[in-house]
Coordinates of C-alpha atoms in Angstrom, one line a residue:
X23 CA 194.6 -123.3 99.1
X24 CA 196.8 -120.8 97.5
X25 CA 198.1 -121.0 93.8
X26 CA 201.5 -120.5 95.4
X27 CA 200.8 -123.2 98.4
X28 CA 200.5 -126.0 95.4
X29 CA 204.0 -127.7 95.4
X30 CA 205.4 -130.6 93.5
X31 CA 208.7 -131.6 93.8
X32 CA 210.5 -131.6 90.8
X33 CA 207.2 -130.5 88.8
X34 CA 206.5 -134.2 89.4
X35 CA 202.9 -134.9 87.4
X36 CA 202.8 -130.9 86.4
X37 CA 201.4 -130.5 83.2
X38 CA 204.3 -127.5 81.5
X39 CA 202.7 -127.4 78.0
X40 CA 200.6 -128.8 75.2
X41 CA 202.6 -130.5 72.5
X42 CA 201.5 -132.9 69.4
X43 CA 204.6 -134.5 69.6
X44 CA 204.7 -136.9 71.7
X45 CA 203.2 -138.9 74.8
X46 CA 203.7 -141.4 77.3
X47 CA 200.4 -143.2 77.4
X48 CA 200.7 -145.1 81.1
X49 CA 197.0 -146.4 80.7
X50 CA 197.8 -148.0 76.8
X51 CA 201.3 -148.6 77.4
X52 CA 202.3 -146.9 74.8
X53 CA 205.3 -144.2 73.9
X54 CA 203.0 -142.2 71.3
X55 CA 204.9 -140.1 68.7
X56 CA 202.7 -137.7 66.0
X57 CA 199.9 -140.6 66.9
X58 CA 201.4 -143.8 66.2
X59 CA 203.3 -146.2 68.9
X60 CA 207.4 -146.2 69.0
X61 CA 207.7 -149.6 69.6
X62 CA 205.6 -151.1 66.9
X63 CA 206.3 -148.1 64.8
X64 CA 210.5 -149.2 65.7
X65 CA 209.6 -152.5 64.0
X66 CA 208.9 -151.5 60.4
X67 CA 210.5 -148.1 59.7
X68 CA 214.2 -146.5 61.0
X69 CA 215.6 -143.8 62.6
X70 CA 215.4 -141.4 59.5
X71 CA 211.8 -142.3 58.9
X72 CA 211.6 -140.5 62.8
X73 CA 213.3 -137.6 62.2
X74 CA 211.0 -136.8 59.2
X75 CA 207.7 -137.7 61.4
X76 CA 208.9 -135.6 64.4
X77 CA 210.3 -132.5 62.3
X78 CA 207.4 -132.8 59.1
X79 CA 204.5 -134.3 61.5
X80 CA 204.0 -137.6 59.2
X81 CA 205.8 -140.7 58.2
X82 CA 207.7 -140.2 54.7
X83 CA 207.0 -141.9 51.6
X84 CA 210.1 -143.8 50.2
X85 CA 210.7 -140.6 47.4
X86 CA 211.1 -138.3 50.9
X87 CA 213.0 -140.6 53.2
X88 CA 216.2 -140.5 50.0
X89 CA 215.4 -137.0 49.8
X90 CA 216.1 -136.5 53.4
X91 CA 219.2 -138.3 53.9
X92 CA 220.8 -137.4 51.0
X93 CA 219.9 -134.1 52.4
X94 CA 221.6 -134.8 55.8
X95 CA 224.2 -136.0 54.1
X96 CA 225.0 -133.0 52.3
X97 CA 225.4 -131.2 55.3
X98 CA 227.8 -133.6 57.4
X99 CA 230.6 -130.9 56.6
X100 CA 231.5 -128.2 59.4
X101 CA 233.7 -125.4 59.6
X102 CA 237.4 -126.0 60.0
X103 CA 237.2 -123.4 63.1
X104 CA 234.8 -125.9 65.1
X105 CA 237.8 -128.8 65.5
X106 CA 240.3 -125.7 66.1
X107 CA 238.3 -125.0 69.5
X108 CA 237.7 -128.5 70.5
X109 CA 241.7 -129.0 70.1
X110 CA 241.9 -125.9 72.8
X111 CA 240.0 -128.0 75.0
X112 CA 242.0 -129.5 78.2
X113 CA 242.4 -133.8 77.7
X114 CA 239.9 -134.3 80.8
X115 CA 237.0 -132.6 79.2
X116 CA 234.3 -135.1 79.2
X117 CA 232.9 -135.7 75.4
X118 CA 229.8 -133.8 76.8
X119 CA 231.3 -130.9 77.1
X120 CA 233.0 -131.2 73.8
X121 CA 229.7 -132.0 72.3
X122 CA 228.3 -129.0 74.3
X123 CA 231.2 -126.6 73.0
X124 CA 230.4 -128.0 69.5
X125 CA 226.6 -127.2 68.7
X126 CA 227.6 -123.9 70.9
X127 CA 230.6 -122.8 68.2
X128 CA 228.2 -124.0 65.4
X129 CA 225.9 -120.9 66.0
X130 CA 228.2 -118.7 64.5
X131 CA 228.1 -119.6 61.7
X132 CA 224.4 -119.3 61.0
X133 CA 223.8 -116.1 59.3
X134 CA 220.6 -116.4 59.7
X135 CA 220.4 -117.0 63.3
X136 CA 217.6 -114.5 64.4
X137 CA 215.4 -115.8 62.2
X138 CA 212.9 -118.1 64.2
X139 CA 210.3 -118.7 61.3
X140 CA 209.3 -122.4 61.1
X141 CA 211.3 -122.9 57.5
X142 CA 214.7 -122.2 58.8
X143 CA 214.7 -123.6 61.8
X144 CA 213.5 -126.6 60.3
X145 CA 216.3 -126.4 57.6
X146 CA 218.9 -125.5 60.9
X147 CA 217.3 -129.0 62.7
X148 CA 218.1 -131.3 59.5
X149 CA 221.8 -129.4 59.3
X150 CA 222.2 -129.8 62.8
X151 CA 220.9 -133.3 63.2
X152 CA 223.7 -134.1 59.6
X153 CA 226.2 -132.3 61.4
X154 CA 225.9 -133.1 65.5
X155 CA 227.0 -137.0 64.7
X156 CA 230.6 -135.7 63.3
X157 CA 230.7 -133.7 66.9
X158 CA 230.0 -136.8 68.5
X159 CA 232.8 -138.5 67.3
X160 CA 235.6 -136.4 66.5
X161 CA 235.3 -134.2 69.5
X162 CA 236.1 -137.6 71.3
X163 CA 238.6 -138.4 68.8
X164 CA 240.7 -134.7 69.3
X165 CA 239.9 -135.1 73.5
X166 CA 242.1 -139.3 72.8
X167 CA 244.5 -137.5 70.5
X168 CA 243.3 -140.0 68.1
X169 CA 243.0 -139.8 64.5
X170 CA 239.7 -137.9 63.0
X171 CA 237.5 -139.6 60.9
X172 CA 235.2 -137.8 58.0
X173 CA 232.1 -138.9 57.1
X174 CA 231.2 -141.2 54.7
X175 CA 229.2 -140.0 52.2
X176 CA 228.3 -143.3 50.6
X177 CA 226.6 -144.2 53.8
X178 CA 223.4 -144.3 55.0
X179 CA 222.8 -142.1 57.5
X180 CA 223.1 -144.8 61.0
X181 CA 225.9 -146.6 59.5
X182 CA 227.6 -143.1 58.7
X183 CA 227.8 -141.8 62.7
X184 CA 228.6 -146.0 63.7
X185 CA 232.0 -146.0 60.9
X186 CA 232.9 -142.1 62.4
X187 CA 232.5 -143.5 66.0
X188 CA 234.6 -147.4 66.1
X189 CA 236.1 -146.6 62.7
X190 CA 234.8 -149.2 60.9
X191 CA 231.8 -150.0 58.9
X192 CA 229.4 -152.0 60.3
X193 CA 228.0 -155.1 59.5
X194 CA 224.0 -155.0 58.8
X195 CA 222.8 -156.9 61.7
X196 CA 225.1 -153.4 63.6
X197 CA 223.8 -151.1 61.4
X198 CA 220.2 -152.5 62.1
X199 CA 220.7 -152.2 66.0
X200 CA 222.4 -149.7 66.1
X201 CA 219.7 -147.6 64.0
X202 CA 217.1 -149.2 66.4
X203 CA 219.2 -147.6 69.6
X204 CA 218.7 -144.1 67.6
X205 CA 215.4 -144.6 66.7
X206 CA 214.6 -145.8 70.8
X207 CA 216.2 -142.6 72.1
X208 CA 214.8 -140.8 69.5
X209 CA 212.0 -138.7 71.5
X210 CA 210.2 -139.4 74.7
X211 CA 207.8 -136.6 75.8
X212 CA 209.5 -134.0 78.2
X213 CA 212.4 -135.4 80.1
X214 CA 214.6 -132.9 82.1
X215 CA 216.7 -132.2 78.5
X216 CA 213.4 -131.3 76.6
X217 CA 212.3 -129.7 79.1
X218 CA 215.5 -127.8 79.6
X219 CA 215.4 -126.7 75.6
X220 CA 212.1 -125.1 75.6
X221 CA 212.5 -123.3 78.7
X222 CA 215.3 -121.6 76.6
X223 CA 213.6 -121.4 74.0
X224 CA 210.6 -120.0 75.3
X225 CA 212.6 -116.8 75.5
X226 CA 213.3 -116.7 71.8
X227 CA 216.9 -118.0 72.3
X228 CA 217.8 -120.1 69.1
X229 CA 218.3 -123.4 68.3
X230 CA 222.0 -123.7 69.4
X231 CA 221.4 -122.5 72.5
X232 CA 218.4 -124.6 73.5
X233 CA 220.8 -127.8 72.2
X234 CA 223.6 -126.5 74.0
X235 CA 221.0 -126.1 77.7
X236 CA 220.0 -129.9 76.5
X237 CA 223.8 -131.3 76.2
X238 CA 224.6 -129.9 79.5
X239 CA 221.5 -131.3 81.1
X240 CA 221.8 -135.0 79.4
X241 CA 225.1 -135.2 80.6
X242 CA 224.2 -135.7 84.6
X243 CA 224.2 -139.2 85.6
X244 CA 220.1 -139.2 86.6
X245 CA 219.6 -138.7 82.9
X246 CA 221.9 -139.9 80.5
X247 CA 225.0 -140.2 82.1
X248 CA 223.0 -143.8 83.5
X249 CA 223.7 -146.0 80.1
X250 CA 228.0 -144.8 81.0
X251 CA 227.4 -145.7 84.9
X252 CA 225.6 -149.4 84.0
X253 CA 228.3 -150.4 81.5
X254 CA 231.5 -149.6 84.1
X255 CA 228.9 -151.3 87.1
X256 CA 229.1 -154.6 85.0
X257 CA 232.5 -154.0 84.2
X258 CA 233.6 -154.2 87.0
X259 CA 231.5 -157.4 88.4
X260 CA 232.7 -159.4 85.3
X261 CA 230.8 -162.3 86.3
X262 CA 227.4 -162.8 87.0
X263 CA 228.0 -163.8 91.3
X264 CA 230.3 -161.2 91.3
X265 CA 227.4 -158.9 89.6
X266 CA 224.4 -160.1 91.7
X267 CA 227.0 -159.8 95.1
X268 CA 227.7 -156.5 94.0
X269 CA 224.0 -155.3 93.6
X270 CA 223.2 -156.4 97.0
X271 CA 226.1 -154.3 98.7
X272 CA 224.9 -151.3 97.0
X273 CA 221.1 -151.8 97.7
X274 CA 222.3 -152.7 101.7
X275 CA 224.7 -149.6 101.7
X276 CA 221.2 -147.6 100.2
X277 CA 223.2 -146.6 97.0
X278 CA 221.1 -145.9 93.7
X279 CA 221.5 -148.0 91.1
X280 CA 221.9 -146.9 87.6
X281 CA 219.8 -148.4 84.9
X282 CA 216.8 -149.0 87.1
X283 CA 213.7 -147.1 88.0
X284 CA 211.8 -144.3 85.6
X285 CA 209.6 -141.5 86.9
X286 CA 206.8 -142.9 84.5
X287 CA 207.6 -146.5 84.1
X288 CA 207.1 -147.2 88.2
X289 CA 205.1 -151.2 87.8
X290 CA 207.0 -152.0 84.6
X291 CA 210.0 -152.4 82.6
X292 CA 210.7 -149.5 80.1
X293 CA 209.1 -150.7 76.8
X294 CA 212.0 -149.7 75.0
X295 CA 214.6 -151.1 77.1
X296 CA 212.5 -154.7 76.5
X297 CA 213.4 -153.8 72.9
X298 CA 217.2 -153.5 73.4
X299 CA 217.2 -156.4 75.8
X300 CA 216.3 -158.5 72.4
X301 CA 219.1 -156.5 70.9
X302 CA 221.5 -157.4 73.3
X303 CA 220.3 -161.2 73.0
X304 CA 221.0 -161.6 69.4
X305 CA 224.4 -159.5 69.0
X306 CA 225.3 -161.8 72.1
X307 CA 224.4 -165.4 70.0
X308 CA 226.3 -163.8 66.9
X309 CA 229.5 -162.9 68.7
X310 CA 229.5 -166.8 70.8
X311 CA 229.9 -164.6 74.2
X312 CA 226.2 -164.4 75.9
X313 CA 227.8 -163.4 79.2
X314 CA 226.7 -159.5 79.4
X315 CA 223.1 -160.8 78.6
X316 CA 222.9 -163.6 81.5
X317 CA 224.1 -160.9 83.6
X318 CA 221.8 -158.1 82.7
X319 CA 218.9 -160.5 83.3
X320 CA 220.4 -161.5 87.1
X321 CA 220.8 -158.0 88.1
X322 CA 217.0 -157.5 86.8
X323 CA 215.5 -160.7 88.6
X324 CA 217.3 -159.2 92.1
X325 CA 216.1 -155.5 91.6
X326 CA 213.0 -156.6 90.8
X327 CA 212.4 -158.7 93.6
X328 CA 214.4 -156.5 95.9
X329 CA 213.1 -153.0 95.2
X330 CA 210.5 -153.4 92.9
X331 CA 212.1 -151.8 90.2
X332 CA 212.6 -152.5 86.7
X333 CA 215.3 -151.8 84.4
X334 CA 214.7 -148.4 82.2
X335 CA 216.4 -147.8 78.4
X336 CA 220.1 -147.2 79.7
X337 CA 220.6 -150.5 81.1
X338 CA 220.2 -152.6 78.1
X339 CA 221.8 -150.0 76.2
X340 CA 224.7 -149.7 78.1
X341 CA 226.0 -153.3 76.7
X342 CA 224.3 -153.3 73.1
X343 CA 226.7 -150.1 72.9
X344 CA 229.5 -152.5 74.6
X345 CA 228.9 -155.4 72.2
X346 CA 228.7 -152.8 68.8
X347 CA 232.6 -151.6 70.7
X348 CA 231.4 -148.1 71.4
X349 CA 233.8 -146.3 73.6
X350 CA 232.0 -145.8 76.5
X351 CA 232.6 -141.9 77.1
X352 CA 230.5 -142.1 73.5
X353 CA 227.6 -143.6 75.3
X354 CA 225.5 -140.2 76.3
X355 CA 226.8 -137.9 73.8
X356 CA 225.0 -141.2 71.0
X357 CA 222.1 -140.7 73.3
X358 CA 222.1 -136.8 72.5
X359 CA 222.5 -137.2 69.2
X360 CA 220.0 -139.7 68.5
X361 CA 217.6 -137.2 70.9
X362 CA 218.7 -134.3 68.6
X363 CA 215.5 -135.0 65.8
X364 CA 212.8 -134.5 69.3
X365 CA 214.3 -131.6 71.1
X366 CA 214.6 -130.3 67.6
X367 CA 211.3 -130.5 67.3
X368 CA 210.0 -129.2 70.2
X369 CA 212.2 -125.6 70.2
X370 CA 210.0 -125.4 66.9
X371 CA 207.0 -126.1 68.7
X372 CA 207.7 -123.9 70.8
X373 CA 208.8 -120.7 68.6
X374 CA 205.9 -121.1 66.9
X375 CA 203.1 -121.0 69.6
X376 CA 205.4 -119.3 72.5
X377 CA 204.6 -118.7 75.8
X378 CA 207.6 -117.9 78.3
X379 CA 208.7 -120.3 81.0
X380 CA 208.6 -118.4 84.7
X381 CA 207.2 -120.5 87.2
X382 CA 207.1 -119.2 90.7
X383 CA 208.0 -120.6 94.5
X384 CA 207.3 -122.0 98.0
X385 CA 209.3 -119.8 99.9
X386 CA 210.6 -121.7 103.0
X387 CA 213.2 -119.3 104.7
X388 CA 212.8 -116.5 106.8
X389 CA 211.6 -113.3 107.2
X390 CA 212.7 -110.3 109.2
X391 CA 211.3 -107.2 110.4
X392 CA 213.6 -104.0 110.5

């Protein structure tokens, strides 16, 4: 057969690169970051600990995990000009797009911005990943007319982005979920997003403009928009009938289902969404109102034994988010920025053992003779 007659649609099982990263392990079971397993690794250390391992290649000692967000937190400031272009913005933009518009203003302001070596971009990723939370937030709060909120330098670095998002502080049971919801969507081998970034930055493009090809590509509903589409689905049920009648319409009307289904976890349930599901469970018990949960599990039970499928990270997000009272519109962009620390990683990976992106075709159309 011809190298060109090979064809997988939508590069499905195409290896694109070597990485030391990350790796989904589909024989162990295992989401494998720099070596060690995210889901016992998401039992012991947070999400700071995971930026350090992803950006420095190993786990920090206690001396470099207060280095490194005190760090961050010095550089939660940005410039004045970046919330003078979001105000420009029309209401309807989605916070996506503010986000996007953001990290995309932000690269102005790097004076060093042709300079790929591996020490400043690493110092641009731990800016970036201090500053992108304070985008989140009060891009959404200038889109709602709403009142901006600074950060909080007396914060850890989680409870920081929660208080700039619902405006309050958060209790430590939130502050402990919420981290584990960062550290979950941390990084996860070379989804569309990551992909996206080091195709642009395969062609030396910087840092900003990788993030900014990543925002836009998170944003679509068969990524990250899914965790926004489950929480209005159950919305709108309300009750758990009304949520197991409504799955059934959609699954006899054909329509896909958000929250269910992954292109590598096909016989299982996403090993990190069975980590959220025990979120959602014991923020449920310690607000008195274990309705979202019951629900959740009824909609799994009928997908399961309908389709086959099981439920991915966004659907047990969806109402952990919902239960912390995240405005949903937040629900991606908190995705992004908890994703921020891998995609980071990987445009380094990439500058510093490049090769550019240019895959070729199966032509299918026509040809014509003069």
């Amino acid at each position: 057969m011809n190298e060109l007659e090979k064809f997988s649609p939508g590069l499905d099982g195409v290896v694109a690169t070597e990485t030391s990263i990350s790796y989904l392990d589909t024989i162990q079971e295992e989401i494998v970051i720099r070596g060690y397993d995210l889901i016992e690794l998401s039992k012991s250390v947070s999400y700071v600990d995971i930026i350090h391992l992803l950006l420095e290649g190993r786990l920090p000692d206690q001396s470099e995990k207060n280095s490194l967000e005190t760090s961050m937190l010095e550089r939660y400031e940005l410039p004045s000009a970046v919330f003078e272009v979001l105000k420009l913005l029309p209401e309807q933009t989605h916070a996506m797009d503010g986000l996007r518009t953001g990290i995309s203003v932000l690269g102005g302001y790097d004076h060093a911005i042709d300079d790929r070596s591996m020490l400043v971009n690493k110092e641009r990723a731990y800016r970036l990943l201090g500053q992108v939370p304070s985008i989140v937030a009060n891009s959404y709060r200038i889109l709602t007319k709403t009142e901006m909120i600074h950060p909080d330098k007396n914060l850890p670095y989680s409870a920081n982005f929660f208080f700039m998002v619902t405006g309050r502080k958060p209790s430590p049971i939130e502050e402990k979920i919420f981290d584990l919801s960062l550290l979950l969507y941390s990084e996860h081998e070379m989804p569309n997003s990551t992909f996206t970034a080091r195709v642009i930055a395969s062609t030396q493009s910087d840092l900003y403009g990788a993030l900014t090809g990543a925002v836009a590509s998170l944003k679509g509903n068969l990524h990250g928009g899914a965790n926004e589409a489950v929480m209005h689905l159950l919305l709108e049920a309300g009750t758990i009938s009304k949520f197991e009648e409504l799955l059934r319409t959609k699954l006899s009307n054909k329509e896909k289902i958000m929250g269910f289904g992954h292109r590598v976890y096909m016989k299982k349930m996403d090993p990190r969404a069975t980590m959220m599901k025990g979120a959602l469970q014991q923020l449920c018990h310690i607000k008195g109102n274990d309705l979202l949960y019951h629900m959740c599990e009824a909609g799994e039970r009928i997908m399961e034994r309908e389709k086959g499928l099981y439920p991915n990270l966004d659907y047990y997000a969806a109402p952990v988010y919902w239960m912390l009272e995240i405005p949903i519109p937040l629900y991606t962009p908190i995705f992004f920025a908890a994703r921020t620390a891998g995609i980071c990683a990987h445009v380094l990976e990439q500058h510093a053992q490049n090769r550019l992106f240019r895959p070729r075709v199966k032509y299918v159309g026509e040809r014509h003779v003069l």
